[in-house]
Amino acid sequence: MTCTAFVLGGGGVLGACEVGMAQALLERGIVPDLVVGTSIGALNGVAIAADPTEPGIARLVDLWARLSSDDVLGGTALGRIGRLARYGTHMHGNEPLRRMLEQTLPVRSFEELPVRFECVAASVERAEEHWFSSGSLIPAVLASAALPGVLPPVEIDGEHFLDGGLVNSIPISRAIQLGADVVYVLHVGRIEEPLAAPQRLWEVAFVAFEIARRHRFNADLRAIPEDITVHVLPTGAGQRRPTTWSNLRYRDIRRIGDRVERAYEATGDYLDGSARTL
């Protein structure tokens, strides 16, 4: 029996692309048996696992409208600086995001989800990836999405966690480990962008991080057995050099709708083309 997995990668506000991809998949009757996610992919993924239907995706679009509002990552620049000065580790609290998840998700535990779901976070104390697959949903998703410097580390059972993108940005290997034999990779588009040597000091860290995350993903792709089918879905953005400042603009909500629409159209074209070649 085939096990179809949706793998959702990290990437902040660029994660709007994943919503368009999921919409195109579900409209064509491609429904996951398994969902695994990292960071923003954990937020998108848990919503899909909770309701893998077209109406469910419509609610995910509404969730994105709230996620991009000042209610979640808002406040004045002075307020963000004040919080950073007070706590020393982050510019936003995660309480608004917690409330949004509480209001949006119809269930509270992994076991209640109609589709199996797992998300990953980086353990501070163990310096390795940690997969959440049971128990309370919301703390696990918050841990997976705890972007360093932006949101606080999340403590669960005495252990502290940061954003899952630090350890496994596109967790395709996890889906295969869990038995998936057809995998759809929903991502934010960075792997489509060519890298170039950094020209300025502030570009060095971003290029280094991109090398690390892409090395893991490319190694995972090369290790996939021949009997497993993997579809890396297109965002519709085309190839372009990554913009360093876009990594800093985590609150930049412009063109979210455009990202959703372009990924929806590009993924639809890809899926229809794939069907014709079978």
CSV table of N, CA and C in Angstrom, one decimal, residues 12 22 45 80 85 98 142 146 192 216 244:
chain,number,residue,atom,x,y,z
A,12,GLY,N,10.3,31.0,7.0
A,12,GLY,CA,9.7,32.2,7.4
A,12,GLY,C,8.5,32.6,6.5
A,22,ALA,N,0.1,23.1,-1.6
A,22,ALA,CA,-0.8,22.2,-0.9
A,22,ALA,C,-2.2,22.3,-1.6
A,45,GLY,N,2.1,22.5,8.1
A,45,GLY,CA,1.9,21.1,8.1
A,45,GLY,C,0.9,20.7,9.1
A,80,ARG,N,10.2,46.2,20.2
A,80,ARG,CA,11.0,45.0,19.9
A,80,ARG,C,12.4,45.2,20.5
A,85,ALA,N,16.2,44.0,24.9
A,85,ALA,CA,17.0,44.4,26.0
A,85,ALA,C,16.6,43.7,27.3
A,98,ARG,N,0.8,31.3,20.0
A,98,ARG,CA,0.2,30.3,20.7
A,98,ARG,C,-1.3,30.4,20.7
A,142,LEU,N,5.4,25.3,18.3
A,142,LEU,CA,6.1,26.5,18.8
A,142,LEU,C,7.6,26.3,18.8
A,146,ALA,N,10.6,28.3,16.6
A,146,ALA,CA,11.3,29.3,17.4
A,146,ALA,C,12.5,29.9,16.7
A,192,GLU,N,15.9,26.7,-5.2
A,192,GLU,CA,15.8,27.0,-6.6
A,192,GLU,C,16.8,28.2,-7.0
A,216,ARG,N,22.6,19.3,3.3
A,216,ARG,CA,21.8,18.3,3.9
A,216,ARG,C,20.7,17.8,3.0
A,244,THR,N,20.0,38.8,0.4
A,244,THR,CA,20.4,38.8,1.9
A,244,THR,C,19.4,39.4,2.7
